[in-house]
């Protein structure tokens, strides 16, 4: 019999910060969104004193000071590296694994006695905590949807001690009755409202609906979700997630900018990051979109625009992409405006080693090989010594347009200069 486990890191961003600041354990702490805007992660203690998700940081500044809430800017380099450490630890438990998100992963167990699942879950929790410092919750089920539902109880109910299973189909109904229909994995807010309006308020009521009605009102995906709640597996593990069909890199600036030079620096930096992602999934891009926009939430003159540029040859070579991007931003730039945001989109993605060749490529194979070697050297250096070790002059030096992160913690695990020091 096949059993799936969903492992979810508890309050992941805050937990990452606490690994390197243990004095914050059992104390309220929050992590803010880009430009220190809104609360995107809360410790359990912060939830208990009433800090809502999405709370604007400037409105809650006095509240944070009054209640001793530790505030952190988002540090995605740290969170991404800690996530990989958790994934590496989880991979020691089962050969089949799907990394679902930065803080969630599925494991597949076969041939295990169901009575041993609790001990397996305890071992997972203890090992991940010991090896990474990150607390996790584990939910077991014969399907991905039931494992996700079980994890909900493991995380929210103290009596589970962080481990819970919905593997006994004859006893699941009493627990599915406690799950609001809108909280079922894959249902969503819109379908949740549609079901609630028809007095279908719980997971148990939903799974017992007639198949034909579900398919007609929630499509085949909704029917698959209901079947999963009944214990019939419809969603298999994605051991190798499919490559993205497009790649977007964009950020809001820390302060409004108006000069073409600053816009060019930001676009060059974003294109560099996008090209790294492109090479990571072994793809090439056949076209790009460059866009810019002012802040629609103020009374200043407004302007936004974008341009699409198709490339003569699909490529992953950063200098060529930056050149195209700089031409694009220059063509749509207008003086006299305060810009809030720029961004790049990579389009028409194809696999690097599984595509039809172009005549232009066949006549410049030596040049292509040289470019590939240069990109490998660049990526290797930045992976080994930290992001930004080698970059392009067009990205700028001081980068005053970078997003505001006044409460950012050090890059403890990805930057040699910021490795924790033992005193």
Short mmCIF file of C-alpha atoms in Angstrom, two decimals:
data_model
loop_
_atom_site.label_atom_id
_atom_site.label_comp_id
_atom_site.label_asym_id
_atom_site.label_seq_id
_atom_site.Cartn_x
_atom_site.Cartn_y
_atom_site.Cartn_z
CA UNK A 1 0.00 0.00 0.00
CA UNK A 2 1.18 3.52 -0.83
CA UNK A 3 1.09 6.21 1.83
CA UNK A 4 1.95 9.88 1.24
CA UNK A 5 3.28 12.29 3.81
CA UNK A 6 3.10 16.08 3.59
CA UNK A 7 5.81 17.78 5.61
CA UNK A 8 5.14 21.46 6.28
CA UNK A 9 7.64 23.78 7.97
CA UNK A 10 5.98 25.68 10.83
CA UNK A 11 5.97 29.48 10.41
CA UNK A 12 8.85 28.92 8.01
CA UNK A 13 10.27 32.42 7.49
CA UNK A 14 10.17 33.19 11.22
CA UNK A 15 11.64 29.77 12.02
CA UNK A 16 14.58 30.49 9.68
CA UNK A 17 15.29 33.72 11.57
CA UNK A 18 15.07 31.95 14.92
CA UNK A 19 17.67 29.35 13.94
CA UNK A 20 20.30 32.11 14.09
CA UNK A 21 18.64 34.12 16.87
CA UNK A 22 17.57 31.49 19.44
CA UNK A 23 16.76 34.22 21.97
CA UNK A 24 13.61 34.88 19.89
CA UNK A 25 12.12 31.47 20.61
CA UNK A 26 8.77 31.67 22.40
CA UNK A 27 8.63 35.41 21.64
CA UNK A 28 6.52 37.25 19.04
CA UNK A 29 8.26 37.83 15.69
CA UNK A 30 7.13 38.76 12.18
CA UNK A 31 8.64 38.91 8.70
CA UNK A 32 7.67 41.70 6.28
CA UNK A 33 7.08 41.70 2.53
CA UNK A 34 9.19 43.53 -0.05
CA UNK A 35 10.03 47.12 0.89
CA UNK A 36 9.04 46.31 4.48
CA UNK A 37 5.39 46.63 3.51
CA UNK A 38 3.10 44.07 5.17
CA UNK A 39 3.37 41.08 7.51
CA UNK A 40 3.80 37.86 5.49
CA UNK A 41 4.89 35.50 8.30
CA UNK A 42 4.12 35.36 12.03
CA UNK A 43 5.32 33.30 14.94
CA UNK A 44 2.62 31.57 16.97
CA UNK A 45 3.19 34.14 19.72
CA UNK A 46 2.57 37.00 17.25
CA UNK A 47 -0.67 35.35 16.16
CA UNK A 48 -1.81 35.01 19.76
CA UNK A 49 -1.35 38.72 20.55
CA UNK A 50 -3.45 39.65 17.51
CA UNK A 51 -1.05 40.45 14.66
CA UNK A 52 -3.06 39.75 11.48
CA UNK A 53 -1.57 38.40 8.27
CA UNK A 54 -1.05 41.26 5.83
CA UNK A 55 -0.89 43.91 8.56
CA UNK A 56 0.74 47.13 7.20
CA UNK A 57 4.03 47.53 9.07
CA UNK A 58 3.78 51.33 9.38
CA UNK A 59 0.36 51.07 11.03
CA UNK A 60 1.53 48.45 13.53
CA UNK A 61 4.86 50.07 14.43
CA UNK A 62 3.66 51.25 17.85
CA UNK A 63 1.93 47.91 18.46
CA UNK A 64 5.14 46.02 17.69
CA UNK A 65 7.14 48.22 20.08
CA UNK A 66 4.55 47.91 22.84
CA UNK A 67 4.43 44.10 22.69
CA UNK A 68 8.12 43.52 21.98
CA UNK A 69 7.57 42.05 18.52
CA UNK A 70 10.82 41.39 16.63
CA UNK A 71 10.53 42.58 13.04
CA UNK A 72 12.51 41.21 10.06
CA UNK A 73 12.71 42.22 6.42
CA UNK A 74 12.28 39.32 4.02
CA UNK A 75 15.59 37.52 3.40
CA UNK A 76 14.87 35.19 0.50
CA UNK A 77 18.48 34.09 0.07
CA UNK A 78 18.43 32.72 3.62
CA UNK A 79 14.97 31.15 3.30
CA UNK A 80 15.81 29.49 -0.01
CA UNK A 81 18.99 27.94 1.36
CA UNK A 82 17.30 26.74 4.56
CA UNK A 83 14.52 25.23 2.45
CA UNK A 84 17.09 23.24 0.48
CA UNK A 85 18.61 21.96 3.73
CA UNK A 86 15.19 20.74 4.86
CA UNK A 87 14.64 19.06 1.48
CA UNK A 88 18.04 17.35 1.68
CA UNK A 89 17.13 16.02 5.13
CA UNK A 90 13.72 14.76 4.01
CA UNK A 91 15.28 12.94 1.06
CA UNK A 92 16.93 10.53 3.51
CA UNK A 93 13.52 9.09 4.44
CA UNK A 94 12.08 8.05 1.06
CA UNK A 95 13.30 7.83 -2.55
CA UNK A 96 10.15 9.40 -4.05
CA UNK A 97 9.69 13.06 -3.18
CA UNK A 98 7.98 16.19 -4.50
CA UNK A 99 9.09 19.64 -3.39
CA UNK A 100 5.72 21.39 -3.50
CA UNK A 101 6.76 24.83 -2.26
CA UNK A 102 9.52 26.55 -0.31
CA UNK A 103 8.13 25.13 2.96
CA UNK A 104 6.18 22.01 1.89
CA UNK A 105 7.23 18.64 0.49
CA UNK A 106 5.52 15.31 -0.19
CA UNK A 107 7.16 11.94 0.53
CA UNK A 108 5.90 8.57 -0.70
CA UNK A 109 6.17 5.48 1.51
CA UNK A 110 5.46 1.97 0.28
CA UNK A 111 5.38 -1.33 2.14
CA UNK A 112 5.25 0.27 5.59
CA UNK A 113 2.98 -1.05 8.31
CA UNK A 114 0.35 1.60 9.00
CA UNK A 115 0.94 1.25 12.73
CA UNK A 116 4.48 2.58 12.24
CA UNK A 117 3.46 5.86 10.63
CA UNK A 118 3.38 7.80 13.88
CA UNK A 119 6.90 6.73 14.77
CA UNK A 120 8.06 7.61 11.23
CA UNK A 121 6.45 11.03 11.60
CA UNK A 122 8.15 11.58 14.95
CA UNK A 123 11.50 10.60 13.44
CA UNK A 124 10.98 13.09 10.59
CA UNK A 125 10.17 15.91 13.01
CA UNK A 126 13.15 15.14 15.26
CA UNK A 127 15.66 14.71 12.45
CA UNK A 128 14.67 17.88 10.56
CA UNK A 129 14.77 19.89 13.78
CA UNK A 130 18.16 18.46 14.74
CA UNK A 131 19.77 18.85 11.31
CA UNK A 132 18.30 22.23 10.32
CA UNK A 133 16.70 23.83 13.38
CA UNK A 134 13.34 24.09 11.58
CA UNK A 135 10.21 22.66 13.29
CA UNK A 136 7.85 20.75 10.98
CA UNK A 137 4.44 19.09 11.02
CA UNK A 138 3.70 15.79 9.27
CA UNK A 139 0.40 14.64 7.78
CA UNK A 140 -0.16 11.13 6.38
CA UNK A 141 -2.78 9.94 3.90
CA UNK A 142 -3.31 7.53 0.99
CA UNK A 143 -3.70 10.57 -1.33
CA UNK A 144 -2.08 13.98 -1.57
CA UNK A 145 -5.33 15.74 -0.62
CA UNK A 146 -5.82 13.59 2.50
CA UNK A 147 -2.17 14.07 3.47
CA UNK A 148 -2.67 17.82 3.13
CA UNK A 149 -5.82 17.64 5.25
CA UNK A 150 -4.04 15.53 7.87
CA UNK A 151 -1.24 18.08 8.05
CA UNK A 152 -3.84 20.72 8.91
CA UNK A 153 -4.62 18.81 12.12
CA UNK A 154 -0.95 18.09 12.80
CA UNK A 155 -0.17 21.80 12.68
CA UNK A 156 -3.23 23.23 14.45
CA UNK A 157 -4.10 20.63 17.10
CA UNK A 158 -1.70 20.33 20.06
CA UNK A 159 -2.89 16.82 20.89
CA UNK A 160 -1.31 15.51 17.66
CA UNK A 161 2.20 16.59 18.73
CA UNK A 162 2.86 17.55 15.14
CA UNK A 163 1.99 14.20 13.51
CA UNK A 164 -1.42 13.03 12.27
CA UNK A 165 -2.80 10.61 9.69
CA UNK A 166 -6.02 10.20 7.73
CA UNK A 167 -5.23 6.68 6.52
CA UNK A 168 -8.25 4.83 7.92
CA UNK A 169 -10.99 5.64 5.39
CA UNK A 170 -13.69 4.30 7.71
CA UNK A 171 -12.80 6.83 10.41
CA UNK A 172 -11.94 9.88 8.29
CA UNK A 173 -15.43 11.40 8.17
CA UNK A 174 -15.37 12.67 11.74
CA UNK A 175 -12.26 14.70 10.90
CA UNK A 176 -13.33 15.80 7.42
CA UNK A 177 -16.49 17.17 9.05
CA UNK A 178 -14.26 19.66 10.89
CA UNK A 179 -12.60 21.04 7.73
CA UNK A 180 -14.42 23.98 6.05
CA UNK A 181 -14.98 23.27 2.38
CA UNK A 182 -13.08 26.40 1.33
CA UNK A 183 -9.99 25.07 3.16
CA UNK A 184 -9.79 21.90 1.06
CA UNK A 185 -6.59 21.83 -0.96
CA UNK A 186 -7.47 22.75 -4.56
CA UNK A 187 -10.97 24.13 -3.93
CA UNK A 188 -10.12 27.81 -3.64
CA UNK A 189 -12.14 30.81 -2.52
CA UNK A 190 -14.42 31.05 -5.57
CA UNK A 191 -15.49 27.40 -5.59
CA UNK A 192 -15.62 27.43 -1.79
CA UNK A 193 -18.21 30.21 -1.89
CA UNK A 194 -20.17 28.41 -4.59
CA UNK A 195 -20.35 25.29 -2.41
CA UNK A 196 -21.07 27.16 0.83
CA UNK A 197 -23.95 29.00 -0.84
CA UNK A 198 -25.44 25.56 -1.49
CA UNK A 199 -25.00 24.55 2.17
CA UNK A 200 -22.05 22.30 1.33
CA UNK A 201 -19.87 23.59 4.15
CA UNK A 202 -17.48 20.76 5.07
CA UNK A 203 -15.02 18.41 3.38
CA UNK A 204 -17.22 15.46 4.34
CA UNK A 205 -20.31 16.90 2.66
CA UNK A 206 -18.28 17.76 -0.44
CA UNK A 207 -16.73 14.33 -0.92
CA UNK A 208 -20.16 12.66 -0.71
CA UNK A 209 -21.68 14.75 -3.52
CA UNK A 210 -22.69 12.94 -6.76
CA UNK A 211 -19.81 12.71 -9.23
CA UNK A 212 -21.83 14.15 -12.11
CA UNK A 213 -22.82 17.25 -10.10
CA UNK A 214 -19.22 17.89 -9.05
CA UNK A 215 -17.93 17.53 -12.61
CA UNK A 216 -20.59 19.84 -14.03
CA UNK A 217 -20.08 22.54 -11.41
CA UNK A 218 -16.36 22.25 -10.51
CA UNK A 219 -14.95 20.56 -13.65
CA UNK A 220 -12.86 17.39 -13.68
CA UNK A 221 -10.35 18.91 -11.25
CA UNK A 222 -13.05 19.27 -8.60
CA UNK A 223 -14.08 15.65 -9.15
CA UNK A 224 -10.48 14.51 -8.72
CA UNK A 225 -10.32 16.40 -5.42
CA UNK A 226 -13.48 14.64 -4.19
CA UNK A 227 -12.11 11.25 -5.24
CA UNK A 228 -8.89 12.00 -3.37
CA UNK A 229 -10.89 12.74 -0.22
CA UNK A 230 -12.50 9.32 -0.66
CA UNK A 231 -9.05 7.72 -0.75
CA UNK A 232 -8.73 7.29 -4.54
CA UNK A 233 -5.42 8.73 -5.73
CA UNK A 234 -5.69 11.11 -8.69
CA UNK A 235 -2.65 13.35 -8.20
CA UNK A 236 0.72 11.65 -8.47
CA UNK A 237 4.02 12.98 -7.18
CA UNK A 238 5.96 15.28 -9.49
CA UNK A 239 9.51 14.13 -8.81
CA UNK A 240 10.79 16.57 -11.42
CA UNK A 241 8.56 19.64 -11.63
CA UNK A 242 7.84 20.67 -15.25
CA UNK A 243 9.92 23.61 -16.49
CA UNK A 244 8.25 27.00 -16.36
CA UNK A 245 6.66 28.24 -19.57
CA UNK A 246 7.69 31.82 -18.78
CA UNK A 247 9.94 33.48 -16.22
CA UNK A 248 9.14 36.81 -14.58
CA UNK A 249 11.52 38.88 -12.46
CA UNK A 250 10.31 42.16 -11.00
CA UNK A 251 10.48 44.23 -7.82
CA UNK A 252 9.04 47.47 -6.54
CA UNK A 253 11.72 50.06 -5.87
CA UNK A 254 12.63 51.15 -2.35
CA UNK A 255 11.97 54.74 -3.46
CA UNK A 256 10.51 56.30 -6.63
CA UNK A 257 13.09 56.79 -9.38
CA UNK A 258 12.97 58.93 -12.50
CA UNK A 259 16.29 58.64 -14.36
CA UNK A 260 16.87 56.34 -17.30
CA UNK A 261 20.19 55.17 -15.83
CA UNK A 262 18.55 53.82 -12.69
CA UNK A 263 15.83 52.11 -14.72
CA UNK A 264 18.48 50.53 -16.95
CA UNK A 265 20.39 49.27 -13.91
CA UNK A 266 17.28 47.65 -12.45
CA UNK A 267 16.31 46.00 -15.75
CA UNK A 268 19.87 44.67 -16.21
CA UNK A 269 19.85 43.23 -12.68
CA UNK A 270 16.43 41.62 -13.14
CA UNK A 271 17.44 40.16 -16.49
CA UNK A 272 20.57 38.69 -14.88
CA UNK A 273 18.43 36.91 -12.25
CA UNK A 274 15.94 35.73 -14.87
CA UNK A 275 18.72 34.31 -17.05
CA UNK A 276 20.10 32.38 -14.06
CA UNK A 277 16.67 30.78 -13.55
CA UNK A 278 16.49 30.05 -17.27
CA UNK A 279 19.79 28.17 -17.28
CA UNK A 280 18.87 26.34 -14.08
CA UNK A 281 15.95 24.65 -15.88
CA UNK A 282 18.08 24.16 -19.04
CA UNK A 283 15.90 26.34 -21.21
CA UNK A 284 16.40 29.06 -23.81
CA UNK A 285 14.17 32.09 -24.41
CA UNK A 286 12.97 33.24 -27.80
CA UNK A 287 11.63 36.61 -26.68
CA UNK A 288 11.40 39.08 -23.81
CA UNK A 289 8.97 41.63 -22.41
CA UNK A 290 10.22 44.74 -20.62
CA UNK A 291 7.77 46.82 -18.58
CA UNK A 292 7.74 49.81 -16.27
CA UNK A 293 5.08 51.55 -14.20
CA UNK A 294 4.49 54.45 -11.84
CA UNK A 295 2.70 54.07 -8.51
CA UNK A 296 -1.08 54.00 -9.18
CA UNK A 297 -1.80 54.75 -5.51
CA UNK A 298 -0.60 58.35 -5.51
CA UNK A 299 -1.77 61.58 -7.19
CA UNK A 300 1.34 62.08 -9.34
CA UNK A 301 1.19 61.81 -13.16
CA UNK A 302 0.76 58.20 -14.21
CA UNK A 303 2.51 56.24 -16.96
CA UNK A 304 3.05 52.56 -17.65
CA UNK A 305 4.19 50.75 -20.75
CA UNK A 306 5.76 47.54 -22.02
CA UNK A 307 7.52 46.28 -25.12
CA UNK A 308 7.97 42.80 -26.55
CA UNK A 309 11.16 41.93 -28.39
CA UNK A 310 11.54 38.58 -30.17
CA UNK A 311 15.10 37.30 -30.49
CA UNK A 312 16.62 36.08 -33.78
CA UNK A 313 18.05 33.04 -31.95
CA UNK A 314 16.75 31.49 -28.72
CA UNK A 315 19.39 32.03 -26.04
CA UNK A 316 20.31 31.85 -22.36
CA UNK A 317 23.34 34.13 -22.75
CA UNK A 318 22.96 36.95 -20.23
CA UNK A 319 24.90 39.70 -22.10
CA UNK A 320 22.68 39.30 -25.20
CA UNK A 321 19.55 39.37 -23.05
CA UNK A 322 20.73 42.46 -21.17
CA UNK A 323 21.48 44.23 -24.46
CA UNK A 324 17.97 43.52 -25.73
CA UNK A 325 16.44 44.56 -22.41
CA UNK A 326 18.30 47.89 -22.31
CA UNK A 327 17.12 48.72 -25.83
CA UNK A 328 13.60 47.89 -24.73
CA UNK A 329 13.55 50.04 -21.58
CA UNK A 330 15.09 52.96 -23.48
CA UNK A 331 12.36 52.84 -26.12
CA UNK A 332 9.49 53.03 -23.59
CA UNK A 333 11.08 55.42 -21.07
CA UNK A 334 9.45 58.84 -20.66
CA UNK A 335 10.97 61.62 -18.57
CA UNK A 336 8.99 63.56 -15.97
CA UNK A 337 7.56 60.54 -14.13
CA UNK A 338 8.35 58.89 -10.79
CA UNK A 339 8.55 55.16 -11.46
CA UNK A 340 7.70 52.53 -8.87
CA UNK A 341 8.49 49.32 -10.70
CA UNK A 342 10.20 47.67 -13.66
CA UNK A 343 10.38 44.05 -14.66
CA UNK A 344 11.31 41.49 -17.31
CA UNK A 345 9.49 38.46 -18.70
CA UNK A 346 11.17 35.65 -20.64
CA UNK A 347 8.87 34.19 -23.31
CA UNK A 348 8.74 31.33 -25.78
CA UNK A 349 10.87 29.03 -23.62
CA UNK A 350 12.29 25.86 -25.20
CA UNK A 351 14.48 23.09 -23.83
CA UNK A 352 18.13 23.70 -24.54
CA UNK A 353 18.85 20.19 -25.82
CA UNK A 354 15.50 19.24 -27.34
CA UNK A 355 14.54 21.73 -30.02
CA UNK A 356 14.88 22.51 -33.69
CA UNK A 357 18.15 24.26 -34.56
CA UNK A 358 18.39 27.62 -36.29
CA UNK A 359 20.61 28.29 -39.32
CA UNK A 360 22.16 31.23 -37.51
CA UNK A 361 23.23 28.86 -34.72
CA UNK A 362 24.77 26.35 -37.11
CA UNK A 363 27.07 29.02 -38.54
CA UNK A 364 28.28 30.18 -35.12
CA UNK A 365 28.78 26.96 -33.14
CA UNK A 366 32.19 28.03 -31.81
CA UNK A 367 30.76 31.30 -30.51
CA UNK A 368 27.87 29.44 -28.86
CA UNK A 369 30.27 27.03 -27.14
CA UNK A 370 32.33 29.94 -25.84
CA UNK A 371 29.20 31.62 -24.45
CA UNK A 372 28.09 28.40 -22.74
CA UNK A 373 31.45 28.02 -21.02
CA UNK A 374 31.39 31.62 -19.84
CA UNK A 375 27.91 31.22 -18.34
CA UNK A 376 28.97 28.01 -16.55
CA UNK A 377 31.93 29.81 -14.99
CA UNK A 378 29.74 32.72 -13.91
CA UNK A 379 27.03 30.51 -12.41
CA UNK A 380 29.56 28.29 -10.64
CA UNK A 381 31.29 31.27 -9.02
CA UNK A 382 28.03 32.80 -7.81
CA UNK A 383 26.81 29.45 -6.50
CA UNK A 384 30.03 28.71 -4.65
CA UNK A 385 30.89 32.13 -3.28
CA UNK A 386 27.45 33.77 -3.02
CA UNK A 387 25.02 35.58 -5.29
CA UNK A 388 26.49 38.71 -6.81
CA UNK A 389 30.12 37.60 -6.49
CA UNK A 390 30.39 38.19 -10.24
CA UNK A 391 27.96 40.53 -11.93
CA UNK A 392 27.64 42.91 -14.86
CA UNK A 393 28.64 46.60 -14.84
CA UNK A 394 25.25 47.47 -16.31
CA UNK A 395 23.62 46.39 -13.02
CA UNK A 396 25.23 49.35 -11.25
CA UNK A 397 27.26 49.50 -8.05
CA UNK A 398 25.27 51.29 -5.32
CA UNK A 399 21.84 50.43 -6.74
CA UNK A 400 19.82 53.08 -4.85
CA UNK A 401 16.66 51.68 -6.45
CA UNK A 402 16.91 48.41 -4.51
CA UNK A 403 13.92 47.58 -2.33
CA UNK A 404 13.91 48.78 1.27
CA UNK A 405 15.00 46.16 3.82
CA UNK A 406 15.77 48.06 7.02
CA UNK A 407 15.33 44.98 9.23
CA UNK A 408 17.14 42.39 7.12
CA UNK A 409 19.13 39.70 8.92
CA UNK A 410 22.55 38.62 7.57
CA UNK A 411 22.82 36.02 4.80
CA UNK A 412 24.16 33.54 7.34
CA UNK A 413 24.41 30.56 4.99
CA UNK A 414 25.06 32.07 1.54
CA UNK A 415 27.60 34.85 2.08
CA UNK A 416 31.13 34.26 3.40
CA UNK A 417 31.28 37.73 4.98
CA UNK A 418 28.08 37.12 6.96
CA UNK A 419 28.73 33.65 8.42
CA UNK A 420 27.69 33.60 12.11
CA UNK A 421 30.55 34.19 14.51
CA UNK A 422 30.87 32.31 17.79
CA UNK A 423 31.96 34.54 20.63
#
